[in-house]
Every structure is written in C-alpha cells, then in structure tokens.
Short mmCIF file of C-alpha atoms and ligand atoms in Angstrom, two decimals:
data_model
loop_
_atom_site.label_atom_id
_atom_site.label_comp_id
_atom_site.label_asym_id
_atom_site.label_seq_id
_atom_site.Cartn_x
_atom_site.Cartn_y
_atom_site.Cartn_z
CA MET A 79 75.96 107.89 -55.98
CA GLU A 80 77.50 104.79 -54.49
CA PHE A 81 78.53 106.63 -51.35
CA LEU A 82 75.07 107.98 -50.61
CA THR A 83 73.42 104.67 -51.33
CA SER A 84 75.62 102.93 -48.87
CA LEU A 85 75.06 105.70 -46.39
CA VAL A 86 71.30 105.26 -46.64
CA ARG A 87 71.74 101.56 -46.14
CA PHE A 88 73.79 102.30 -43.09
CA PHE A 89 72.51 101.20 -39.77
CA ILE A 90 72.17 104.42 -37.92
CA TYR A 91 73.24 104.50 -34.35
CA LEU A 92 74.60 107.93 -33.72
CA SER A 93 75.41 109.69 -30.54
CA CYS A 94 76.30 112.95 -32.24
CA SER A 95 73.62 115.50 -32.99
CA CYS A 96 71.82 115.58 -36.29
CA MET A 97 73.74 116.02 -39.47
CA VAL A 98 72.57 117.15 -42.85
CA LEU A 99 74.12 115.69 -45.91
CA SER A 100 72.81 117.01 -49.23
CA SER A 101 69.22 115.80 -49.39
CA ILE A 102 69.58 113.15 -46.72
CA THR A 103 68.94 113.97 -43.12
CA ILE A 104 70.08 111.66 -40.41
CA PHE A 105 68.57 112.41 -37.06
CA LYS A 106 69.97 111.75 -33.73
CA LEU A 107 67.48 109.65 -31.83
CA ASN A 108 69.22 108.80 -28.63
CA SER A 109 69.59 105.00 -28.49
CA VAL A 110 66.87 104.59 -31.08
CA VAL A 111 67.98 102.27 -33.78
CA PHE A 112 66.46 102.19 -37.21
CA SER A 113 67.44 100.72 -40.47
CA VAL A 114 66.05 100.22 -43.90
CA GLU A 115 66.45 96.50 -44.36
CA ASP A 116 67.82 93.25 -43.02
CA CYS A 117 71.09 91.91 -44.35
CA GLU A 118 70.93 89.08 -46.80
CA PHE A 119 73.42 86.45 -45.77
CA PRO A 120 73.35 83.64 -48.34
CA ALA A 121 75.97 81.62 -46.44
CA ILE A 122 77.71 81.21 -43.09
CA PHE A 123 81.32 80.19 -42.60
CA ASN A 124 82.01 79.23 -38.99
CA PHE A 125 85.27 78.75 -37.10
CA GLY A 126 85.37 77.35 -33.59
CA ASP A 127 85.28 74.53 -31.07
CA SER A 128 82.61 72.24 -29.62
CA ASN A 129 80.40 75.22 -28.88
CA SER A 130 79.72 75.35 -32.62
CA ASP A 131 80.90 71.97 -34.01
CA THR A 132 78.11 70.50 -36.13
CA GLY A 133 79.92 67.27 -36.93
CA GLY A 134 83.59 67.99 -37.66
CA LEU A 135 85.28 66.08 -34.87
CA ALA A 136 82.79 63.20 -35.11
CA ALA A 137 83.60 62.93 -38.83
CA ALA A 138 87.35 62.90 -38.22
CA PHE A 139 87.21 60.51 -35.26
CA PRO A 140 84.08 58.43 -35.80
CA ALA A 141 83.96 56.86 -32.34
CA PHE A 142 83.32 60.14 -30.62
CA LEU A 143 79.62 60.57 -30.11
CA TYR A 144 77.07 58.06 -28.93
CA LYS A 145 73.66 58.04 -27.29
CA PRO A 146 72.17 60.04 -25.67
CA TYR A 147 73.87 62.89 -27.57
CA GLY A 148 71.37 64.41 -29.97
CA GLU A 149 68.35 62.80 -28.31
CA THR A 150 66.24 65.92 -27.85
CA PHE A 151 66.18 67.28 -31.37
CA PHE A 152 67.85 64.93 -33.82
CA HIS A 153 66.79 61.79 -31.91
CA LYS A 154 70.23 60.31 -32.55
CA PRO A 155 73.85 61.46 -32.21
CA ALA A 156 74.27 64.29 -34.70
CA GLY A 157 77.92 65.26 -34.37
CA ARG A 158 77.05 67.89 -31.81
CA PHE A 159 78.17 67.96 -28.19
CA SER A 160 74.67 68.53 -26.88
CA ASP A 161 71.31 66.82 -26.67
CA GLY A 162 70.21 68.93 -29.61
CA ARG A 163 70.98 72.09 -31.51
CA LEU A 164 73.78 74.56 -30.89
CA ILE A 165 73.74 78.34 -31.04
CA ILE A 166 75.12 78.17 -34.60
CA ASP A 167 72.14 76.00 -35.61
CA PHE A 168 69.72 78.60 -34.26
CA ILE A 169 71.69 81.29 -36.08
CA ALA A 170 71.49 79.39 -39.38
CA ASN A 171 67.81 78.69 -38.84
CA SER A 172 66.96 82.31 -38.14
CA LEU A 173 68.74 83.39 -41.34
CA ASN A 174 66.70 80.81 -43.29
CA LEU A 175 69.81 78.81 -44.06
CA PRO A 176 70.33 75.05 -43.70
CA TYR A 177 72.28 73.66 -40.75
CA LEU A 178 75.96 73.96 -41.55
CA SER A 179 77.78 70.97 -42.96
CA ALA A 180 81.10 70.19 -41.35
CA TYR A 181 83.98 70.75 -43.73
CA LEU A 182 85.53 67.46 -42.61
CA ASP A 183 82.41 65.42 -43.27
CA SER A 184 82.48 63.40 -46.48
CA GLN A 185 78.86 62.32 -46.27
CA ARG A 186 75.74 64.23 -47.30
CA THR A 187 77.53 67.54 -47.12
CA ASN A 188 76.46 70.55 -49.10
CA PHE A 189 78.52 73.70 -48.85
CA THR A 190 76.33 75.90 -51.04
CA HIS A 191 75.18 77.94 -48.05
CA GLY A 192 78.40 77.77 -46.10
CA ALA A 193 80.62 75.43 -44.19
CA ASN A 194 81.64 74.75 -40.64
CA PHE A 195 85.34 74.44 -39.83
CA ALA A 196 84.78 74.16 -36.08
CA THR A 197 85.77 70.98 -34.32
CA ALA A 198 85.29 70.12 -30.69
CA ALA A 199 88.43 70.57 -28.59
CA SER A 200 89.88 73.11 -31.02
CA THR A 201 92.14 75.84 -29.79
CA ILE A 202 93.32 79.12 -31.27
CA THR A 203 96.99 78.34 -30.65
CA LEU A 204 98.83 75.11 -31.44
CA PRO A 205 97.73 72.61 -28.77
CA ASN A 206 100.30 70.64 -26.76
CA LEU A 207 98.69 67.23 -27.02
CA ILE A 208 96.37 66.21 -29.80
CA ILE A 209 93.87 63.37 -30.14
CA PRO A 210 94.51 60.43 -29.76
CA ASN A 211 97.61 61.28 -27.73
CA GLY A 212 95.84 63.95 -25.72
CA GLY A 213 92.58 65.79 -25.48
CA PHE A 214 92.81 68.48 -28.14
CA SER A 215 91.77 68.69 -31.75
CA PRO A 216 94.45 68.82 -34.44
CA PHE A 217 92.17 71.25 -36.30
CA TYR A 218 93.12 74.39 -34.44
CA LEU A 219 92.33 77.82 -35.87
CA VAL A 220 95.33 77.93 -38.22
CA VAL A 221 94.24 74.63 -39.77
CA GLN A 222 90.63 75.80 -39.96
CA TYR A 223 91.88 78.81 -41.92
CA THR A 224 93.85 76.62 -44.36
CA GLN A 225 90.78 74.43 -44.82
CA PHE A 226 88.79 77.54 -45.63
CA VAL A 227 91.42 78.56 -48.19
CA ARG A 228 91.07 75.14 -49.81
CA LEU A 229 87.27 75.19 -49.85
CA LYS A 230 87.34 78.61 -51.42
CA SER A 231 89.62 77.32 -54.18
CA LEU A 232 87.37 74.37 -55.05
CA PRO A 233 85.14 75.15 -57.98
CA GLN A 234 81.40 75.39 -57.37
CA LYS A 235 81.31 74.19 -53.77
CA THR A 236 79.91 77.61 -52.90
CA ARG A 237 78.85 80.35 -55.32
CA GLU A 238 81.75 82.79 -55.58
CA GLU A 239 79.67 85.85 -54.65
CA TYR A 240 78.45 84.12 -51.49
CA PHE A 241 81.95 84.36 -49.99
CA LYS A 242 81.67 88.12 -50.17
CA GLN A 243 78.10 88.25 -48.87
CA ALA A 244 78.41 85.60 -46.16
CA LEU A 245 78.36 86.00 -42.41
CA TYR A 246 81.63 84.82 -40.87
CA THR A 247 81.18 83.55 -37.32
CA PHE A 248 83.72 82.71 -34.61
CA ASP A 249 83.43 80.96 -31.25
CA ILE A 250 86.82 79.80 -30.05
CA GLY A 251 89.16 80.25 -27.08
CA GLN A 252 87.62 78.20 -24.28
CA ASN A 253 90.00 75.31 -24.92
CA ASP A 254 93.08 77.52 -24.90
CA LEU A 255 92.14 78.40 -21.32
CA GLY A 256 91.07 74.83 -20.47
CA GLN A 257 94.33 73.44 -21.77
CA GLY A 258 96.23 75.74 -19.44
CA PHE A 259 94.10 74.90 -16.41
CA PHE A 260 94.47 71.16 -16.96
CA SER A 261 98.22 71.25 -17.60
CA ASN A 262 99.27 72.31 -14.11
CA MET A 263 99.79 75.92 -15.07
CA SER A 264 98.83 78.27 -12.29
CA ILE A 265 95.82 80.49 -12.83
CA ALA A 266 98.16 83.48 -13.04
CA GLU A 267 100.19 81.70 -15.75
CA VAL A 268 97.11 80.87 -17.81
CA ASN A 269 95.99 84.46 -17.39
CA ALA A 270 99.39 85.70 -18.55
CA SER A 271 99.12 83.57 -21.71
CA VAL A 272 95.95 85.37 -22.81
CA PRO A 273 97.54 88.21 -24.82
CA ASP A 274 99.43 85.72 -27.03
CA ILE A 275 96.25 83.73 -27.59
CA ILE A 276 94.41 86.88 -28.63
CA ASN A 277 97.24 87.98 -30.93
CA SER A 278 97.01 84.62 -32.63
CA PHE A 279 93.27 85.08 -32.99
CA SER A 280 93.78 88.48 -34.65
CA THR A 281 96.35 87.09 -37.08
CA ASN A 282 94.01 84.32 -38.15
CA PHE A 283 91.08 86.68 -38.34
CA LYS A 284 92.98 88.98 -40.68
CA ASN A 285 93.98 86.05 -42.85
CA ILE A 286 90.39 84.85 -43.08
CA TYR A 287 89.19 88.38 -43.80
CA ASN A 288 91.77 88.84 -46.53
CA ILE A 289 91.17 85.60 -48.36
CA SER A 290 87.37 85.62 -47.97
CA GLY A 291 86.52 88.99 -49.45
CA GLY A 292 83.80 89.05 -46.79
CA THR A 293 82.66 92.10 -44.87
CA SER A 294 80.37 90.73 -42.13
CA PHE A 295 81.89 89.14 -39.03
CA TRP A 296 80.24 87.94 -35.82
CA ILE A 297 82.55 87.05 -32.93
CA HIS A 298 81.40 85.31 -29.77
CA ASN A 299 83.50 85.93 -26.70
CA THR A 300 84.29 83.02 -24.39
CA GLY A 301 81.80 81.73 -21.84
CA PRO A 302 82.01 81.46 -18.05
CA ILE A 303 84.26 78.40 -17.96
CA GLY A 304 84.24 78.46 -14.14
CA CYS A 305 80.52 77.54 -14.12
CA LEU A 306 81.12 74.22 -15.91
CA PRO A 307 81.22 70.95 -13.95
CA TYR A 308 84.53 69.92 -15.55
CA ILE A 309 86.17 72.87 -13.81
CA LEU A 310 84.07 72.77 -10.63
CA ASN A 311 84.67 69.05 -10.13
CA THR A 312 88.39 69.14 -10.97
CA PHE A 313 89.20 72.17 -8.83
CA PRO A 314 86.83 71.76 -5.88
CA SER A 315 88.68 74.18 -3.62
CA ALA A 316 88.36 77.11 -6.03
CA GLN A 317 86.74 80.16 -4.54
CA LYS A 318 83.06 80.40 -5.54
CA ASP A 319 81.05 83.43 -6.57
CA GLU A 320 77.42 84.05 -5.59
CA ALA A 321 76.21 81.80 -8.42
CA GLY A 322 78.44 78.94 -7.22
CA CYS A 323 80.85 79.27 -10.15
CA ALA A 324 84.63 79.00 -9.72
CA LYS A 325 85.57 82.65 -9.51
CA PRO A 326 89.27 82.74 -10.52
CA TYR A 327 88.56 80.61 -13.62
CA ASN A 328 85.81 83.00 -14.68
CA GLU A 329 88.15 85.92 -14.08
CA VAL A 330 90.60 84.50 -16.60
CA ALA A 331 87.72 84.14 -19.07
CA GLN A 332 86.78 87.76 -18.42
CA TYR A 333 90.35 88.88 -19.00
CA PHE A 334 90.34 86.91 -22.27
CA ASN A 335 87.17 88.78 -23.22
CA THR A 336 88.63 92.16 -22.32
CA LYS A 337 91.63 91.48 -24.56
CA LEU A 338 89.39 90.09 -27.31
CA LYS A 339 87.27 93.21 -27.26
CA GLU A 340 90.39 95.37 -27.48
CA ALA A 341 91.54 93.24 -30.40
CA VAL A 342 88.21 93.79 -32.16
CA VAL A 343 88.59 97.55 -31.76
CA GLN A 344 92.02 97.29 -33.39
CA LEU A 345 90.73 94.99 -36.15
CA ARG A 346 88.07 97.57 -37.03
CA LYS A 347 90.85 100.13 -37.48
CA ASP A 348 93.05 97.78 -39.49
CA LEU A 349 90.19 96.48 -41.65
CA PRO A 350 87.95 99.51 -42.20
CA SER A 351 85.55 97.78 -44.58
CA ALA A 352 84.78 94.96 -42.15
CA ALA A 353 81.60 95.10 -40.05
CA ILE A 354 82.67 93.24 -36.93
CA THR A 355 80.14 92.46 -34.22
CA TYR A 356 81.53 91.45 -30.83
CA VAL A 357 78.98 89.35 -28.95
CA ASP A 358 79.11 89.04 -25.18
CA VAL A 359 78.10 85.38 -24.94
CA TYR A 360 79.75 85.33 -21.51
CA SER A 361 77.08 87.56 -20.00
CA ALA A 362 74.24 85.81 -21.83
CA LYS A 363 75.41 82.43 -20.49
CA TYR A 364 76.24 83.77 -17.05
CA SER A 365 72.67 85.02 -16.63
CA LEU A 366 71.55 81.37 -16.77
CA TYR A 367 73.57 80.77 -13.59
CA THR A 368 72.53 83.88 -11.69
CA ASP A 369 68.84 83.80 -12.72
CA PRO A 370 68.10 80.27 -13.93
CA HIS A 371 64.38 80.49 -13.13
CA ASN A 372 64.01 83.51 -15.35
CA ASP A 373 64.57 81.27 -18.36
CA GLY A 374 62.87 78.19 -16.91
CA PHE A 375 65.99 76.41 -15.70
CA GLU A 376 67.01 74.66 -12.51
CA GLN A 377 70.28 73.23 -11.14
CA PRO A 378 72.40 75.09 -13.69
CA LEU A 379 75.70 73.84 -12.25
CA VAL A 380 74.74 70.17 -12.42
CA ALA A 381 75.32 68.11 -15.56
CA CYS A 382 72.19 66.53 -17.01
CA CYS A 383 74.06 63.59 -18.50
CA GLY A 384 76.84 62.42 -16.21
CA TYR A 385 77.64 60.58 -13.02
CA GLY A 386 79.19 61.35 -9.69
CA GLY A 387 79.42 63.95 -7.00
CA LYS A 388 77.83 67.30 -6.46
CA TYR A 389 77.91 68.27 -10.14
CA ASN A 390 76.89 64.85 -11.51
CA TYR A 391 80.24 64.71 -13.22
CA GLY A 392 83.57 62.96 -12.96
CA SER A 393 82.78 59.30 -12.28
CA GLY A 394 81.46 58.47 -15.72
CA GLY A 395 81.06 60.36 -18.97
CA CYS A 396 77.79 60.93 -20.78
CA GLY A 397 76.97 57.83 -22.83
CA GLU A 398 79.50 55.57 -21.10
CA THR A 399 78.72 52.37 -19.28
CA ILE A 400 80.44 52.25 -15.89
CA GLN A 401 80.75 49.80 -13.00
CA VAL A 402 79.40 51.01 -9.67
CA ASN A 403 79.82 48.55 -6.82
CA GLY A 404 79.85 45.67 -9.27
CA THR A 405 76.76 46.85 -11.12
CA GLN A 406 76.86 48.15 -14.68
CA ILE A 407 75.28 51.56 -15.09
CA PHE A 408 74.61 53.39 -18.34
CA VAL A 409 75.34 57.09 -17.89
CA GLY A 410 72.30 58.62 -19.55
CA SER A 411 70.28 61.77 -19.68
CA CYS A 412 68.44 63.41 -16.81
CA ARG A 413 64.67 63.27 -16.82
CA ARG A 414 63.96 66.81 -17.95
CA PRO A 415 66.82 68.08 -20.12
CA TRP A 416 64.71 71.05 -21.24
CA THR A 417 64.94 72.41 -17.68
CA ARG A 418 68.71 72.08 -17.54
CA VAL A 419 71.57 74.32 -18.56
CA ASN A 420 74.48 71.91 -18.60
CA TRP A 421 74.37 68.82 -20.75
CA ASP A 422 77.48 66.70 -20.15
CA GLY A 423 79.65 68.69 -17.79
CA ILE A 424 81.33 70.76 -20.50
CA HIS A 425 78.59 71.61 -22.99
CA TYR A 426 75.19 73.24 -22.90
CA THR A 427 71.79 71.67 -23.48
CA GLU A 428 69.72 72.53 -26.52
CA ALA A 429 67.39 74.46 -24.21
CA ALA A 430 70.28 76.57 -22.90
CA ASN A 431 71.68 77.12 -26.39
CA LYS A 432 68.25 78.28 -27.53
CA ALA A 433 67.92 80.66 -24.56
CA VAL A 434 71.38 82.11 -25.23
CA PHE A 435 70.59 82.48 -28.93
CA HIS A 436 67.40 84.42 -28.13
CA LYS A 437 69.36 86.74 -25.86
CA ILE A 438 72.22 87.45 -28.27
CA SER A 439 70.28 87.62 -31.55
CA THR A 440 68.60 90.87 -30.53
CA GLY A 441 71.82 92.83 -30.27
CA ALA A 442 71.36 93.35 -26.52
CA TYR A 443 74.72 91.68 -25.86
CA SER A 444 76.54 93.02 -28.92
CA ASP A 445 78.99 95.77 -29.71
CA PRO A 446 77.80 97.52 -31.80
CA PRO A 447 74.29 96.70 -30.50
CA LEU A 448 73.00 95.37 -33.80
CA PRO A 449 70.71 92.36 -34.08
CA LEU A 450 72.02 89.33 -35.93
CA LYS A 451 70.04 90.28 -39.04
CA LYS A 452 71.76 93.68 -39.18
CA ALA A 453 75.28 92.37 -38.67
CA CYS A 454 76.34 93.51 -42.14
CA TYR A 455 76.12 97.16 -41.10
CA MET A 456 78.74 99.26 -39.41
CA THR A 457 78.34 102.11 -37.03
CA PRO A 458 79.62 105.26 -38.70
CA LYS A 459 83.14 106.11 -37.57
C1 NAG B 560 73.02 71.85 -52.29
O1 NAG B 560 72.01 72.73 -51.86
C2 NAG B 560 71.64 73.67 -52.86
C3 NAG B 560 70.73 74.71 -52.24
O2 NAG B 560 70.09 74.27 -51.10
C4 NAG B 560 71.01 72.93 -54.02
O3 NAG B 560 70.63 73.85 -55.01
C5 NAG B 560 72.04 71.95 -54.56
O4 NAG B 560 71.45 71.18 -55.58
C6 NAG B 560 72.56 71.03 -53.49
N1 NAG B 560 73.68 70.27 -54.03
C7 NAG B 560 73.75 68.97 -53.92
C8 NAG B 560 74.95 68.32 -54.52
O5 NAG B 560 72.90 68.30 -53.37
C1 NAG B 561 100.01 67.67 -12.94
O1 NAG B 561 100.74 67.41 -11.76
C2 NAG B 561 100.42 66.20 -11.13
C3 NAG B 561 101.17 66.12 -9.80
O2 NAG B 561 102.41 66.76 -9.90
C4 NAG B 561 100.78 65.05 -12.08
O3 NAG B 561 100.41 63.81 -11.49
C5 NAG B 561 100.00 65.22 -13.37
O4 NAG B 561 100.36 64.24 -14.30
C6 NAG B 561 100.26 66.59 -13.98
N1 NAG B 561 99.37 66.78 -15.13
C7 NAG B 561 99.80 67.26 -16.28
C8 NAG B 561 98.79 67.34 -17.35
O5 NAG B 561 100.96 67.62 -16.46
C1 NAG B 562 94.97 88.77 -15.43
O1 NAG B 562 95.89 89.73 -15.87
C2 NAG B 562 95.39 91.06 -15.88
C3 NAG B 562 96.43 91.98 -16.50
O2 NAG B 562 97.64 91.79 -15.90
C4 NAG B 562 95.02 91.45 -14.47
O3 NAG B 562 94.47 92.75 -14.46
C5 NAG B 562 94.03 90.46 -13.90
O4 NAG B 562 93.76 90.75 -12.54
C6 NAG B 562 94.55 89.04 -14.00
N1 NAG B 562 93.52 88.11 -13.58
C7 NAG B 562 93.80 86.98 -12.92
C8 NAG B 562 92.64 86.12 -12.55
O5 NAG B 562 94.93 86.65 -12.63
C1 NAG B 563 95.77 88.51 -49.07
O1 NAG B 563 95.39 87.47 -49.93
C2 NAG B 563 96.08 87.50 -51.18
C3 NAG B 563 95.53 86.38 -52.03
O2 NAG B 563 94.15 86.57 -52.19
C4 NAG B 563 97.56 87.32 -50.94
O3 NAG B 563 98.24 87.41 -52.18
C5 NAG B 563 98.04 88.40 -50.00
O4 NAG B 563 99.39 88.17 -49.65
C6 NAG B 563 97.23 88.43 -48.73
N1 NAG B 563 97.60 89.56 -47.91
C7 NAG B 563 97.85 89.46 -46.62
C8 NAG B 563 98.18 90.72 -45.92
O5 NAG B 563 97.77 88.40 -46.01
C1 NAG B 564 79.10 51.44 -3.01
O1 NAG B 564 79.30 50.68 -1.85
C2 NAG B 564 79.81 51.41 -0.74
C3 NAG B 564 80.09 50.42 0.38
O2 NAG B 564 79.01 49.54 0.55
C4 NAG B 564 78.78 52.48 -0.34
O3 NAG B 564 79.28 53.23 0.75
C5 NAG B 564 78.53 53.38 -1.54
O4 NAG B 564 77.51 54.33 -1.21
C6 NAG B 564 78.10 52.58 -2.74
N1 NAG B 564 78.02 53.46 -3.86
C7 NAG B 564 76.94 53.62 -4.61
C8 NAG B 564 77.03 54.62 -5.72
O5 NAG B 564 75.95 52.99 -4.42
#
C-alpha cells in the first residue's frame, strides 16, 4: 500500500506515545531520531543573494570580482564573494552533487544537477536602486522565480523527474534589511517593513513550489547582520552586545527570523505535501562571534580582506588599490584567512562557511531537527 510505504519511509520524530498501525509499530523514543534511508537528491535549485551566489552576479556584471577573491580554494576569483567555497558548495558536495552552475552564466554551465538563481545583492522585494545606478541586484526573488520557470521549460537542461526529486534551497533577506539601514530609514522603520518582506517571500515560495513539482525545501534564515563590519563601521554609535555586534541591527534580523519561521509554519499548512526545513543559520553564525575559539577562529568582527579602522573596513574594498598618504596600497588578504570569520566586511570566509555548514547539516539548528540528508521527510502532523 502506497500509504504504508510512505509511512515506513517517514522520518519518525514523535512526541506522542507509541501507536500501532496494522503490522507496523512506531515507538516513541523521546528525542531519538531514526530513519530507514537518506534522501536521494539528484539536483539542487537555489535562490538567494551573495551568501549563496556561485557566479551569477559576476556573470551578469563581469567586472565584479577580482583577486584575492577565491584564493583559498579556487586559487582565482570564482564568482563567489569569499576566499573560497560557500555553504551551498558544501551542501552540494555533501550530497555528491557538482557545484551549482549559475543560471546567468553562459560559459561551462551544466544544469543537469540543478541551477543557482542567486545573485549577490539580491533582495526579496523590488529594490529601490539597482546596479549600476545603485547597489542592488536586478535579479531579485521574483526574477529568480521567472528564471526558474524558463529553465524548467527548456528541454533537457535538467531531467524532468529531477525537478520533483530536487532539494530547493533558499538564503535571502539580508539585503532587504541592509537596503533599509543604508537608505536613512530608522531601525524601527526597517523593522516595521519586515512583515511585507516575509509576505513577499511566501508568495514567491508558493509560486516556486507550484511550478517545480518539488517536495523538499531547505530555508536558511538571515544571519546576524549587526556582526558584519559594513554595519559596525557605518553605524559606529550603535549599542553593542557582549560579542561586540550592533545589537539593534541584530534585533531586526531576529524579528525577520521570527516572522520567517511563522511563515514557514503557515506554508506547511498551505502546502501539505511539502517537506520544509527551517534552518537557524543566525544562531550557527552567531556562535562564531560568541565562541570564536571553539571553532578555531580569532578576531571575528574584523574583515580579513579590507582596509581601515577598527574593523579593517571602510577605507578600501577587498581587491582595490588605494592611495594612503601618497602611497599605493593593494587591499589584500590577511595572513591567515583560515582563522578568520569575516572575509571582506560583508561576507564570510571559506573557513567560516565550512564551520557553519558542519553545524547546520546535522539538523541541530533545524526545524524539524532533520539532518540535510533527511530533508525530504516530514514530521507527521
Ligand atoms: C552535464 O553533466 C552530466 C552529469 O554530470 C553529464 O552527463 C552531461 O554530459 C553534461 N552535459 C554537458 C553538456 O556537458
Ligand atoms: C541619508 O541622509 C544623509 C544626510 O541627510 C544624506 O547625505 C544621504 O545622501 C542620505 N542617504 C540616502 C541613501 O538617502
Ligand atoms: C520589531 O517589531 C516587533 C513587532 O512589533 C517588536 O516586537 C520588536 O521589538 C521590534 N524590534 C525592533 C528592533 O524595533
Ligand atoms: C500552478 O502552476 C500551474 C502551471 O503549472 C498554473 O496553471 C497555476 O495557475 C499555478 N497555480 C497557482 C496557485 O499559482
Ligand atoms: C598619514 O599621514 C598622517 C600625517 O602624517 C598620519 O597621521 C597618518 O597616520 C598616516 N596614515 C597612515 C595610514 O599611515
């Protein structure tokens, strides 16, 4: 029977007492998780911003990335805003899939095992000012969805059944908050804009769900934006928390995450056949600021590649050549990027991305608490 088969395949995480269902017995084992097999994800389709852009913005605007981006892993700029791999690369790797090709890239791309619609500086909602007239990507979430629709309609770019079996991943929202903070909105105003941003996310999510035929979804919440040098340097008088992060900015991020989590609860009701994992990337990243030594890091608030001030940020961007007192200086990497959390003032190092991946892939930061490889399963309702 189809029903029983799928029930057996279910990831069991019950808090009710044991139930007996014909010949199958499901025991309550408080907090003990067991399952019969890992999911088989033959593809990943990713939507997001620079936290998961594997070459989209660099393909659209070729001047964007230069040395020393990519130096640690790819040994050259690789379309990623880091010295190496991103969380999405570690996710692909752990699922035995190739690194995702950017949808916008016309060179050497192969979408058999998925595609990446993320571009750096992407927002969920329509941005006010887009590149080159402003700092934000024209490829916001609505456009990423329409690109997905197009890819899905192109014959043989991806095997049809892979759309159904794929893992759909999301990491977007940081720039909706950043845009507000940098446009002279008060913190309270940015905070008040959060529900609309989340509604827009839900609308796009439903559209992607509907057109994809997929059932497995993995959503990262937004990180502690107030721990990033671009916020700390720009708003130096912001109140600091015990980790030295800008507290009110992180509070807006936390409110975003509260609303996002509520939205996920609603999406599970609206889309009962979708397995949606909400991943608390905020807490995984924040632990690198409160306990850097635990993961082998130091100076988590200071950019590795940058110039100027307390946070090594603001007087010259990573990879730029600047004039300091009449002398030309190349703004390059710090000596030991593998000991650092922040790469360029906005983005994380490969080492930090790897540490965050190891934390979140176990399920310890997820709701439901399923490891990445079990993200196709739902908790019974
Ligand atoms: C894309 O990758 C798949 C699987 O890795 C391979 O079978 C296929 O030949 C590749 N397509 C192209 C055009 O290289
Ligand atoms: C913010 O306000 C300052 C001072 O009023 C102004 O110089 C700046 O251009 C404004 N920035 C934006 C993005 O509106
Ligand atoms: C954001 O708004 C929520 C809901 O009104 C409120 O509880 C929270 O304190 C606000 N946070 C900030 C930083 O303004
Ligand atoms: C779902 O997608 C189909 C096309 O596959 C479309 O006809 C339909 O209107 C969509 N439904 C919603 C609710 O978006
Ligand atoms: C540039 O010169 C000024 C004046 O001599 C000095 O105070 C400052 O420290 C110098 N800056 C750097 C980065 O060397």
